[in-house]
């Protein structure tokens, strides 16, 4: 099978998402974590904070300048918000949680090569339910218009463990995702043919030196993991634990690792041969975002005030973004003047740094925007 072929609610605590636009930068040279020397760019704030959202929500995906967020409490619906100067514009209900017609349970988002929005819906027991293709994404109204939706039923897919954070498009009928059917736990990647309701494993197994049951290792490397694509046959995998990131291609249904960007394997064990526990965690993690030209890696090892952590915590922050091309060559190192936990990229060449203070009582979250014009192309 050629997998690349084409075929015909709320909680009453207010939350503020704020946006700051960055234009000024200073270019120097700096030693990076590799042996090379690359341009180092400092980005600083110039604009004021703009109130763009209320309600307890967690931003999960960007389509153009539209941020899609999931309610943190309450009904767990999905909302859309435009990042901009209109303080009076409120988030709009986008996708409703439920089991009725055109309702969803637990969504993961992706984009196709033709700029369609892909919604992979799964159950709370980590099983795919459907994949919906939304063909028009240039406005919230067009995304909401159900005439633009095409939904494919995946309920008859063989039992499939779906615990990854993201997936990416391979063709107009297939997606790539960390995960596998229950009879193929010896691989951590699969292709789902959503038009024909089939799944195919791709050959790859992490060589981390730990001899352990297949189901355990599979869970370690797929839970909360992410995969990204550049639309030109290159892909990037980010493990949900530690700093383990690599660039790969797919050749004859096998994963071909082209370059490891970070190679810190998780340190784990099992008590029952099915579940895993982390034996240790380093106080250093990362978050990735990509576009067709570059891979951006936010290095996280601080608290939100910039103090280096001595032990692992779930709320690690960072302000250094490394930029790699899709051959794995480091191009830039960007120093941001705020600390955040996640990054997303918009189509107008901007980094969106998300600061999620969900571990504080005020549940405050900020979005800091950095303009990359003149820094990367």
JSON list of N, CA and C in Angstrom, two decimals, residues 195-262:
[
{"chain": "A", "resi": 195, "resn": "UNK", "atom": "N", "xyz": [-10.38, 7.31, 5.38]},
{"chain": "A", "resi": 195, "resn": "UNK", "atom": "CA", "xyz": [-11.44, 7.10, 4.39]},
{"chain": "A", "resi": 195, "resn": "UNK", "atom": "C", "xyz": [-11.84, 5.63, 4.27]},
{"chain": "A", "resi": 196, "resn": "UNK", "atom": "N", "xyz": [-10.89, 4.75, 4.60]},
{"chain": "A", "resi": 196, "resn": "UNK", "atom": "CA", "xyz": [-11.16, 3.31, 4.51]},
{"chain": "A", "resi": 196, "resn": "UNK", "atom": "C", "xyz": [-11.16, 2.63, 5.88]},
{"chain": "A", "resi": 197, "resn": "UNK", "atom": "N", "xyz": [-11.03, 3.42, 6.95]},
{"chain": "A", "resi": 197, "resn": "UNK", "atom": "CA", "xyz": [-11.09, 2.92, 8.33]},
{"chain": "A", "resi": 197, "resn": "UNK", "atom": "C", "xyz": [-10.10, 1.78, 8.56]},
{"chain": "A", "resi": 198, "resn": "UNK", "atom": "N", "xyz": [-8.83, 2.07, 8.26]},
{"chain": "A", "resi": 198, "resn": "UNK", "atom": "CA", "xyz": [-7.76, 1.09, 8.46]},
{"chain": "A", "resi": 198, "resn": "UNK", "atom": "C", "xyz": [-6.58, 1.77, 9.15]},
{"chain": "A", "resi": 199, "resn": "UNK", "atom": "N", "xyz": [-5.76, 0.95, 9.82]},
{"chain": "A", "resi": 199, "resn": "UNK", "atom": "CA", "xyz": [-4.55, 1.45, 10.47]},
{"chain": "A", "resi": 199, "resn": "UNK", "atom": "C", "xyz": [-3.39, 0.53, 10.14]},
{"chain": "A", "resi": 200, "resn": "UNK", "atom": "N", "xyz": [-2.21, 1.13, 9.92]},
{"chain": "A", "resi": 200, "resn": "UNK", "atom": "CA", "xyz": [-1.02, 0.38, 9.54]},
{"chain": "A", "resi": 200, "resn": "UNK", "atom": "C", "xyz": [0.15, 0.83, 10.40]},
{"chain": "A", "resi": 201, "resn": "UNK", "atom": "N", "xyz": [0.87, -0.11, 11.04]},
{"chain": "A", "resi": 201, "resn": "UNK", "atom": "CA", "xyz": [2.03, 0.28, 11.85]},
{"chain": "A", "resi": 201, "resn": "UNK", "atom": "C", "xyz": [3.22, 0.63, 10.95]},
{"chain": "A", "resi": 202, "resn": "UNK", "atom": "N", "xyz": [4.07, 1.51, 11.46]},
{"chain": "A", "resi": 202, "resn": "UNK", "atom": "CA", "xyz": [5.34, 1.82, 10.80]},
{"chain": "A", "resi": 202, "resn": "UNK", "atom": "C", "xyz": [6.47, 1.28, 11.66]},
{"chain": "A", "resi": 203, "resn": "UNK", "atom": "N", "xyz": [7.45, 0.73, 11.02]},
{"chain": "A", "resi": 203, "resn": "UNK", "atom": "CA", "xyz": [8.52, 0.05, 11.75]},
{"chain": "A", "resi": 203, "resn": "UNK", "atom": "C", "xyz": [9.45, 1.06, 12.43]},
{"chain": "A", "resi": 204, "resn": "UNK", "atom": "N", "xyz": [9.45, 1.06, 13.75]},
{"chain": "A", "resi": 204, "resn": "UNK", "atom": "CA", "xyz": [10.38, 1.86, 14.54]},
{"chain": "A", "resi": 204, "resn": "UNK", "atom": "C", "xyz": [10.25, 1.46, 16.00]},
{"chain": "A", "resi": 205, "resn": "UNK", "atom": "N", "xyz": [11.40, 1.34, 16.67]},
{"chain": "A", "resi": 205, "resn": "UNK", "atom": "CA", "xyz": [11.41, 0.99, 18.09]},
{"chain": "A", "resi": 205, "resn": "UNK", "atom": "C", "xyz": [12.55, 1.73, 18.77]},
{"chain": "A", "resi": 206, "resn": "UNK", "atom": "N", "xyz": [12.27, 2.53, 19.82]},
{"chain": "A", "resi": 206, "resn": "UNK", "atom": "CA", "xyz": [13.33, 3.32, 20.47]},
{"chain": "A", "resi": 206, "resn": "UNK", "atom": "C", "xyz": [14.41, 2.43, 21.09]},
{"chain": "A", "resi": 207, "resn": "UNK", "atom": "N", "xyz": [15.64, 2.73, 20.78]},
{"chain": "A", "resi": 207, "resn": "UNK", "atom": "CA", "xyz": [16.79, 1.97, 21.31]},
{"chain": "A", "resi": 207, "resn": "UNK", "atom": "C", "xyz": [17.30, 2.66, 22.57]},
{"chain": "A", "resi": 208, "resn": "UNK", "atom": "N", "xyz": [16.50, 2.54, 23.66]},
{"chain": "A", "resi": 208, "resn": "UNK", "atom": "CA", "xyz": [16.86, 3.24, 24.90]},
{"chain": "A", "resi": 208, "resn": "UNK", "atom": "C", "xyz": [17.59, 2.36, 25.91]},
{"chain": "A", "resi": 209, "resn": "UNK", "atom": "N", "xyz": [17.87, 1.11, 25.53]},
{"chain": "A", "resi": 209, "resn": "UNK", "atom": "CA", "xyz": [18.62, 0.22, 26.42]},
{"chain": "A", "resi": 209, "resn": "UNK", "atom": "C", "xyz": [17.81, -0.41, 27.53]},
{"chain": "A", "resi": 210, "resn": "UNK", "atom": "N", "xyz": [16.51, -0.18, 27.56]},
{"chain": "A", "resi": 210, "resn": "UNK", "atom": "CA", "xyz": [15.66, -0.73, 28.62]},
{"chain": "A", "resi": 210, "resn": "UNK", "atom": "C", "xyz": [14.89, -1.93, 28.06]},
{"chain": "A", "resi": 211, "resn": "UNK", "atom": "N", "xyz": [15.12, -3.11, 28.65]},
{"chain": "A", "resi": 211, "resn": "UNK", "atom": "CA", "xyz": [14.40, -4.31, 28.26]},
{"chain": "A", "resi": 211, "resn": "UNK", "atom": "C", "xyz": [13.12, -4.38, 29.08]},
{"chain": "A", "resi": 212, "resn": "UNK", "atom": "N", "xyz": [11.99, -4.29, 28.43]},
{"chain": "A", "resi": 212, "resn": "UNK", "atom": "CA", "xyz": [10.72, -4.19, 29.14]},
{"chain": "A", "resi": 212, "resn": "UNK", "atom": "C", "xyz": [9.59, -4.63, 28.20]},
{"chain": "A", "resi": 213, "resn": "UNK", "atom": "N", "xyz": [8.43, -4.88, 28.73]},
{"chain": "A", "resi": 213, "resn": "UNK", "atom": "CA", "xyz": [7.30, -5.32, 27.90]},
{"chain": "A", "resi": 213, "resn": "UNK", "atom": "C", "xyz": [6.98, -4.28, 26.82]},
{"chain": "A", "resi": 214, "resn": "UNK", "atom": "N", "xyz": [6.58, -4.78, 25.64]},
{"chain": "A", "resi": 214, "resn": "UNK", "atom": "CA", "xyz": [6.29, -3.89, 24.52]},
{"chain": "A", "resi": 214, "resn": "UNK", "atom": "C", "xyz": [5.24, -2.85, 24.87]},
{"chain": "A", "resi": 215, "resn": "UNK", "atom": "N", "xyz": [4.17, -3.28, 25.56]},
{"chain": "A", "resi": 215, "resn": "UNK", "atom": "CA", "xyz": [3.08, -2.36, 25.86]},
{"chain": "A", "resi": 215, "resn": "UNK", "atom": "C", "xyz": [3.55, -1.21, 26.74]},
{"chain": "A", "resi": 216, "resn": "UNK", "atom": "N", "xyz": [4.51, -1.48, 27.61]},
{"chain": "A", "resi": 216, "resn": "UNK", "atom": "CA", "xyz": [5.03, -0.44, 28.51]},
{"chain": "A", "resi": 216, "resn": "UNK", "atom": "C", "xyz": [5.84, 0.58, 27.73]},
{"chain": "A", "resi": 217, "resn": "UNK", "atom": "N", "xyz": [6.79, 0.09, 26.93]},
{"chain": "A", "resi": 217, "resn": "UNK", "atom": "CA", "xyz": [7.63, 1.02, 26.15]},
{"chain": "A", "resi": 217, "resn": "UNK", "atom": "C", "xyz": [6.79, 1.81, 25.15]},
{"chain": "A", "resi": 218, "resn": "UNK", "atom": "N", "xyz": [5.82, 1.14, 24.55]},
{"chain": "A", "resi": 218, "resn": "UNK", "atom": "CA", "xyz": [4.92, 1.84, 23.63]},
{"chain": "A", "resi": 218, "resn": "UNK", "atom": "C", "xyz": [4.23, 3.00, 24.33]},
{"chain": "A", "resi": 219, "resn": "UNK", "atom": "N", "xyz": [3.74, 2.79, 25.54]},
{"chain": "A", "resi": 219, "resn": "UNK", "atom": "CA", "xyz": [3.05, 3.85, 26.28]},
{"chain": "A", "resi": 219, "resn": "UNK", "atom": "C", "xyz": [3.99, 5.00, 26.63]},
{"chain": "A", "resi": 220, "resn": "UNK", "atom": "N", "xyz": [5.21, 4.69, 27.03]},
{"chain": "A", "resi": 220, "resn": "UNK", "atom": "CA", "xyz": [6.17, 5.73, 27.40]},
{"chain": "A", "resi": 220, "resn": "UNK", "atom": "C", "xyz": [6.41, 6.68, 26.22]},
{"chain": "A", "resi": 221, "resn": "UNK", "atom": "N", "xyz": [6.52, 6.12, 25.01]},
{"chain": "A", "resi": 221, "resn": "UNK", "atom": "CA", "xyz": [6.91, 6.93, 23.86]},
{"chain": "A", "resi": 221, "resn": "UNK", "atom": "C", "xyz": [5.72, 7.47, 23.05]},
{"chain": "A", "resi": 222, "resn": "UNK", "atom": "N", "xyz": [4.51, 7.12, 23.46]},
{"chain": "A", "resi": 222, "resn": "UNK", "atom": "CA", "xyz": [3.34, 7.68, 22.77]},
{"chain": "A", "resi": 222, "resn": "UNK", "atom": "C", "xyz": [2.51, 8.60, 23.67]},
{"chain": "A", "resi": 223, "resn": "UNK", "atom": "N", "xyz": [2.49, 8.38, 24.97]},
{"chain": "A", "resi": 223, "resn": "UNK", "atom": "CA", "xyz": [1.72, 9.23, 25.86]},
{"chain": "A", "resi": 223, "resn": "UNK", "atom": "C", "xyz": [2.19, 10.68, 25.76]},
{"chain": "A", "resi": 224, "resn": "UNK", "atom": "N", "xyz": [1.27, 11.58, 25.45]},
{"chain": "A", "resi": 224, "resn": "UNK", "atom": "CA", "xyz": [1.55, 13.02, 25.37]},
{"chain": "A", "resi": 224, "resn": "UNK", "atom": "C", "xyz": [2.64, 13.37, 24.37]},
{"chain": "A", "resi": 225, "resn": "UNK", "atom": "N", "xyz": [2.92, 12.49, 23.44]},
{"chain": "A", "resi": 225, "resn": "UNK", "atom": "CA", "xyz": [3.93, 12.78, 22.42]},
{"chain": "A", "resi": 225, "resn": "UNK", "atom": "C", "xyz": [3.30, 13.58, 21.28]},
{"chain": "A", "resi": 226, "resn": "UNK", "atom": "N", "xyz": [4.16, 14.11, 20.42]},
{"chain": "A", "resi": 226, "resn": "UNK", "atom": "CA", "xyz": [3.69, 14.92, 19.29]},
{"chain": "A", "resi": 226, "resn": "UNK", "atom": "C", "xyz": [4.45, 14.55, 18.03]},
{"chain": "A", "resi": 227, "resn": "UNK", "atom": "N", "xyz": [3.79, 14.70, 16.89]},
{"chain": "A", "resi": 227, "resn": "UNK", "atom": "CA", "xyz": [4.46, 14.53, 15.61]},
{"chain": "A", "resi": 227, "resn": "UNK", "atom": "C", "xyz": [4.03, 15.67, 14.71]},
{"chain": "A", "resi": 228, "resn": "UNK", "atom": "N", "xyz": [4.99, 16.18, 13.93]},
{"chain": "A", "resi": 228, "resn": "UNK", "atom": "CA", "xyz": [4.76, 17.33, 13.05]},
{"chain": "A", "resi": 228, "resn": "UNK", "atom": "C", "xyz": [5.30, 17.00, 11.67]},
{"chain": "A", "resi": 229, "resn": "UNK", "atom": "N", "xyz": [4.79, 17.67, 10.64]},
{"chain": "A", "resi": 229, "resn": "UNK", "atom": "CA", "xyz": [5.28, 17.50, 9.29]},
{"chain": "A", "resi": 229, "resn": "UNK", "atom": "C", "xyz": [5.49, 18.83, 8.60]},
{"chain": "A", "resi": 230, "resn": "UNK", "atom": "N", "xyz": [6.34, 18.82, 7.57]},
{"chain": "A", "resi": 230, "resn": "UNK", "atom": "CA", "xyz": [6.57, 20.06, 6.82]},
{"chain": "A", "resi": 230, "resn": "UNK", "atom": "C", "xyz": [5.88, 20.07, 5.47]},
{"chain": "A", "resi": 231, "resn": "UNK", "atom": "N", "xyz": [5.08, 19.03, 5.17]},
{"chain": "A", "resi": 231, "resn": "UNK", "atom": "CA", "xyz": [4.38, 18.97, 3.90]},
{"chain": "A", "resi": 231, "resn": "UNK", "atom": "C", "xyz": [5.25, 18.55, 2.74]},
{"chain": "A", "resi": 232, "resn": "UNK", "atom": "N", "xyz": [6.50, 18.16, 3.05]},
{"chain": "A", "resi": 232, "resn": "UNK", "atom": "CA", "xyz": [7.44, 17.80, 1.97]},
{"chain": "A", "resi": 232, "resn": "UNK", "atom": "C", "xyz": [8.23, 16.54, 2.34]},
{"chain": "A", "resi": 233, "resn": "UNK", "atom": "N", "xyz": [7.59, 15.63, 3.06]},
{"chain": "A", "resi": 233, "resn": "UNK", "atom": "CA", "xyz": [8.22, 14.35, 3.35]},
{"chain": "A", "resi": 233, "resn": "UNK", "atom": "C", "xyz": [9.14, 14.31, 4.54]},
{"chain": "A", "resi": 234, "resn": "UNK", "atom": "N", "xyz": [9.21, 15.38, 5.32]},
{"chain": "A", "resi": 234, "resn": "UNK", "atom": "CA", "xyz": [10.01, 15.38, 6.54]},
{"chain": "A", "resi": 234, "resn": "UNK", "atom": "C", "xyz": [9.07, 15.53, 7.74]},
{"chain": "A", "resi": 235, "resn": "UNK", "atom": "N", "xyz": [9.44, 14.84, 8.84]},
{"chain": "A", "resi": 235, "resn": "UNK", "atom": "CA", "xyz": [8.60, 14.82, 10.04]},
{"chain": "A", "resi": 235, "resn": "UNK", "atom": "C", "xyz": [9.47, 14.99, 11.27]},
{"chain": "A", "resi": 236, "resn": "UNK", "atom": "N", "xyz": [8.85, 15.44, 12.34]},
{"chain": "A", "resi": 236, "resn": "UNK", "atom": "CA", "xyz": [9.55, 15.67, 13.59]},
{"chain": "A", "resi": 236, "resn": "UNK", "atom": "C", "xyz": [8.75, 15.04, 14.73]},
{"chain": "A", "resi": 237, "resn": "UNK", "atom": "N", "xyz": [9.41, 14.23, 15.55]},
{"chain": "A", "resi": 237, "resn": "UNK", "atom": "CA", "xyz": [8.78, 13.59, 16.69]},
{"chain": "A", "resi": 237, "resn": "UNK", "atom": "C", "xyz": [9.29, 14.21, 17.98]},
{"chain": "A", "resi": 238, "resn": "UNK", "atom": "N", "xyz": [8.38, 14.48, 18.92]},
{"chain": "A", "resi": 238, "resn": "UNK", "atom": "CA", "xyz": [8.73, 14.96, 20.26]},
{"chain": "A", "resi": 238, "resn": "UNK", "atom": "C", "xyz": [8.14, 14.01, 21.28]},
{"chain": "A", "resi": 239, "resn": "UNK", "atom": "N", "xyz": [8.99, 13.42, 22.10]},
{"chain": "A", "resi": 239, "resn": "UNK", "atom": "CA", "xyz": [8.54, 12.53, 23.16]},
{"chain": "A", "resi": 239, "resn": "UNK", "atom": "C", "xyz": [7.83, 13.35, 24.24]},
{"chain": "A", "resi": 240, "resn": "UNK", "atom": "N", "xyz": [6.87, 12.72, 24.91]},
{"chain": "A", "resi": 240, "resn": "UNK", "atom": "CA", "xyz": [6.16, 13.41, 25.98]},
{"chain": "A", "resi": 240, "resn": "UNK", "atom": "C", "xyz": [6.95, 13.51, 27.26]},
{"chain": "A", "resi": 241, "resn": "UNK", "atom": "N", "xyz": [8.06, 12.80, 27.35]},
{"chain": "A", "resi": 241, "resn": "UNK", "atom": "CA", "xyz": [8.94, 12.84, 28.52]},
{"chain": "A", "resi": 241, "resn": "UNK", "atom": "C", "xyz": [10.34, 13.26, 28.11]},
{"chain": "A", "resi": 242, "resn": "UNK", "atom": "N", "xyz": [11.03, 13.95, 29.00]},
{"chain": "A", "resi": 242, "resn": "UNK", "atom": "CA", "xyz": [12.43, 14.33, 28.81]},
{"chain": "A", "resi": 242, "resn": "UNK", "atom": "C", "xyz": [12.62, 15.15, 27.53]},
{"chain": "A", "resi": 243, "resn": "UNK", "atom": "N", "xyz": [13.87, 15.19, 27.04]},
{"chain": "A", "resi": 243, "resn": "UNK", "atom": "CA", "xyz": [14.20, 15.89, 25.81]},
{"chain": "A", "resi": 243, "resn": "UNK", "atom": "C", "xyz": [14.64, 14.87, 24.77]},
{"chain": "A", "resi": 244, "resn": "UNK", "atom": "N", "xyz": [13.66, 14.36, 24.03]},
{"chain": "A", "resi": 244, "resn": "UNK", "atom": "CA", "xyz": [13.93, 13.37, 22.99]},
{"chain": "A", "resi": 244, "resn": "UNK", "atom": "C", "xyz": [13.17, 13.81, 21.75]},
{"chain": "A", "resi": 245, "resn": "UNK", "atom": "N", "xyz": [13.91, 14.32, 20.74]},
{"chain": "A", "resi": 245, "resn": "UNK", "atom": "CA", "xyz": [13.33, 14.88, 19.52]},
{"chain": "A", "resi": 245, "resn": "UNK", "atom": "C", "xyz": [14.17, 14.43, 18.34]},
{"chain": "A", "resi": 246, "resn": "UNK", "atom": "N", "xyz": [13.51, 13.97, 17.27]},
{"chain": "A", "resi": 246, "resn": "UNK", "atom": "CA", "xyz": [14.27, 13.63, 16.06]},
{"chain": "A", "resi": 246, "resn": "UNK", "atom": "C", "xyz": [13.48, 13.95, 14.81]},
{"chain": "A", "resi": 247, "resn": "UNK", "atom": "N", "xyz": [14.23, 14.17, 13.72]},
{"chain": "A", "resi": 247, "resn": "UNK", "atom": "CA", "xyz": [13.68, 14.39, 12.39]},
{"chain": "A", "resi": 247, "resn": "UNK", "atom": "C", "xyz": [13.72, 13.07, 11.64]},
{"chain": "A", "resi": 248, "resn": "UNK", "atom": "N", "xyz": [12.67, 12.76, 10.88]},
{"chain": "A", "resi": 248, "resn": "UNK", "atom": "CA", "xyz": [12.65, 11.49, 10.17]},
{"chain": "A", "resi": 248, "resn": "UNK", "atom": "C", "xyz": [11.89, 11.60, 8.86]},
{"chain": "A", "resi": 249, "resn": "UNK", "atom": "N", "xyz": [12.09, 10.60, 8.03]},
{"chain": "A", "resi": 249, "resn": "UNK", "atom": "CA", "xyz": [11.28, 10.40, 6.82]},
{"chain": "A", "resi": 249, "resn": "UNK", "atom": "C", "xyz": [10.64, 9.02, 6.93]},
{"chain": "A", "resi": 250, "resn": "UNK", "atom": "N", "xyz": [9.75, 8.71, 6.01]},
{"chain": "A", "resi": 250, "resn": "UNK", "atom": "CA", "xyz": [9.10, 7.40, 5.98]},
{"chain": "A", "resi": 250, "resn": "UNK", "atom": "C", "xyz": [9.47, 6.74, 4.65]},
{"chain": "A", "resi": 251, "resn": "UNK", "atom": "N", "xyz": [10.15, 5.58, 4.75]},
{"chain": "A", "resi": 251, "resn": "UNK", "atom": "CA", "xyz": [10.61, 4.87, 3.56]},
{"chain": "A", "resi": 251, "resn": "UNK", "atom": "C", "xyz": [10.13, 3.43, 3.63]},
{"chain": "A", "resi": 252, "resn": "UNK", "atom": "N", "xyz": [9.29, 3.04, 2.67]},
{"chain": "A", "resi": 252, "resn": "UNK", "atom": "CA", "xyz": [8.78, 1.66, 2.62]},
{"chain": "A", "resi": 252, "resn": "UNK", "atom": "C", "xyz": [8.17, 1.23, 3.96]},
{"chain": "A", "resi": 253, "resn": "UNK", "atom": "N", "xyz": [7.33, 2.11, 4.50]},
{"chain": "A", "resi": 253, "resn": "UNK", "atom": "CA", "xyz": [6.62, 1.85, 5.76]},
{"chain": "A", "resi": 253, "resn": "UNK", "atom": "C", "xyz": [7.54, 1.68, 6.96]},
{"chain": "A", "resi": 254, "resn": "UNK", "atom": "N", "xyz": [8.74, 2.26, 6.86]},
{"chain": "A", "resi": 254, "resn": "UNK", "atom": "CA", "xyz": [9.68, 2.27, 7.97]},
{"chain": "A", "resi": 254, "resn": "UNK", "atom": "C", "xyz": [10.04, 3.70, 8.32]},
{"chain": "A", "resi": 255, "resn": "UNK", "atom": "N", "xyz": [10.27, 3.96, 9.60]},
{"chain": "A", "resi": 255, "resn": "UNK", "atom": "CA", "xyz": [10.75, 5.27, 10.05]},
{"chain": "A", "resi": 255, "resn": "UNK", "atom": "C", "xyz": [12.25, 5.34, 9.83]},
{"chain": "A", "resi": 256, "resn": "UNK", "atom": "N", "xyz": [12.69, 6.34, 9.08]},
{"chain": "A", "resi": 256, "resn": "UNK", "atom": "CA", "xyz": [14.10, 6.55, 8.82]},
{"chain": "A", "resi": 256, "resn": "UNK", "atom": "C", "xyz": [14.55, 7.81, 9.58]},
{"chain": "A", "resi": 257, "resn": "UNK", "atom": "N", "xyz": [15.24, 7.61, 10.69]},
{"chain": "A", "resi": 257, "resn": "UNK", "atom": "CA", "xyz": [15.69, 8.75, 11.50]},
{"chain": "A", "resi": 257, "resn": "UNK", "atom": "C", "xyz": [16.81, 9.46, 10.77]},
{"chain": "A", "resi": 258, "resn": "UNK", "atom": "N", "xyz": [16.60, 10.75, 10.48]},
{"chain": "A", "resi": 258, "resn": "UNK", "atom": "CA", "xyz": [17.59, 11.53, 9.74]},
{"chain": "A", "resi": 258, "resn": "UNK", "atom": "C", "xyz": [18.55, 12.26, 10.68]},
{"chain": "A", "resi": 259, "resn": "UNK", "atom": "N", "xyz": [18.01, 12.75, 11.80]},
{"chain": "A", "resi": 259, "resn": "UNK", "atom": "CA", "xyz": [18.89, 13.42, 12.76]},
{"chain": "A", "resi": 259, "resn": "UNK", "atom": "C", "xyz": [18.19, 13.54, 14.11]},
{"chain": "A", "resi": 260, "resn": "UNK", "atom": "N", "xyz": [18.91, 13.21, 15.17]},
{"chain": "A", "resi": 260, "resn": "UNK", "atom": "CA", "xyz": [18.44, 13.45, 16.52]},
{"chain": "A", "resi": 260, "resn": "UNK", "atom": "C", "xyz": [18.77, 14.88, 16.92]},
{"chain": "A", "resi": 261, "resn": "UNK", "atom": "N", "xyz": [17.75, 15.66, 17.31]},
{"chain": "A", "resi": 261, "resn": "UNK", "atom": "CA", "xyz": [17.99, 17.01, 17.81]},
{"chain": "A", "resi": 261, "resn": "UNK", "atom": "C", "xyz": [18.25, 16.98, 19.30]},
{"chain": "A", "resi": 262, "resn": "UNK", "atom": "N", "xyz": [17.56, 16.12, 20.02]},
{"chain": "A", "resi": 262, "resn": "UNK", "atom": "CA", "xyz": [17.81, 15.87, 21.45]},
{"chain": "A", "resi": 262, "resn": "UNK", "atom": "C", "xyz": [17.64, 14.38, 21.69]}
]
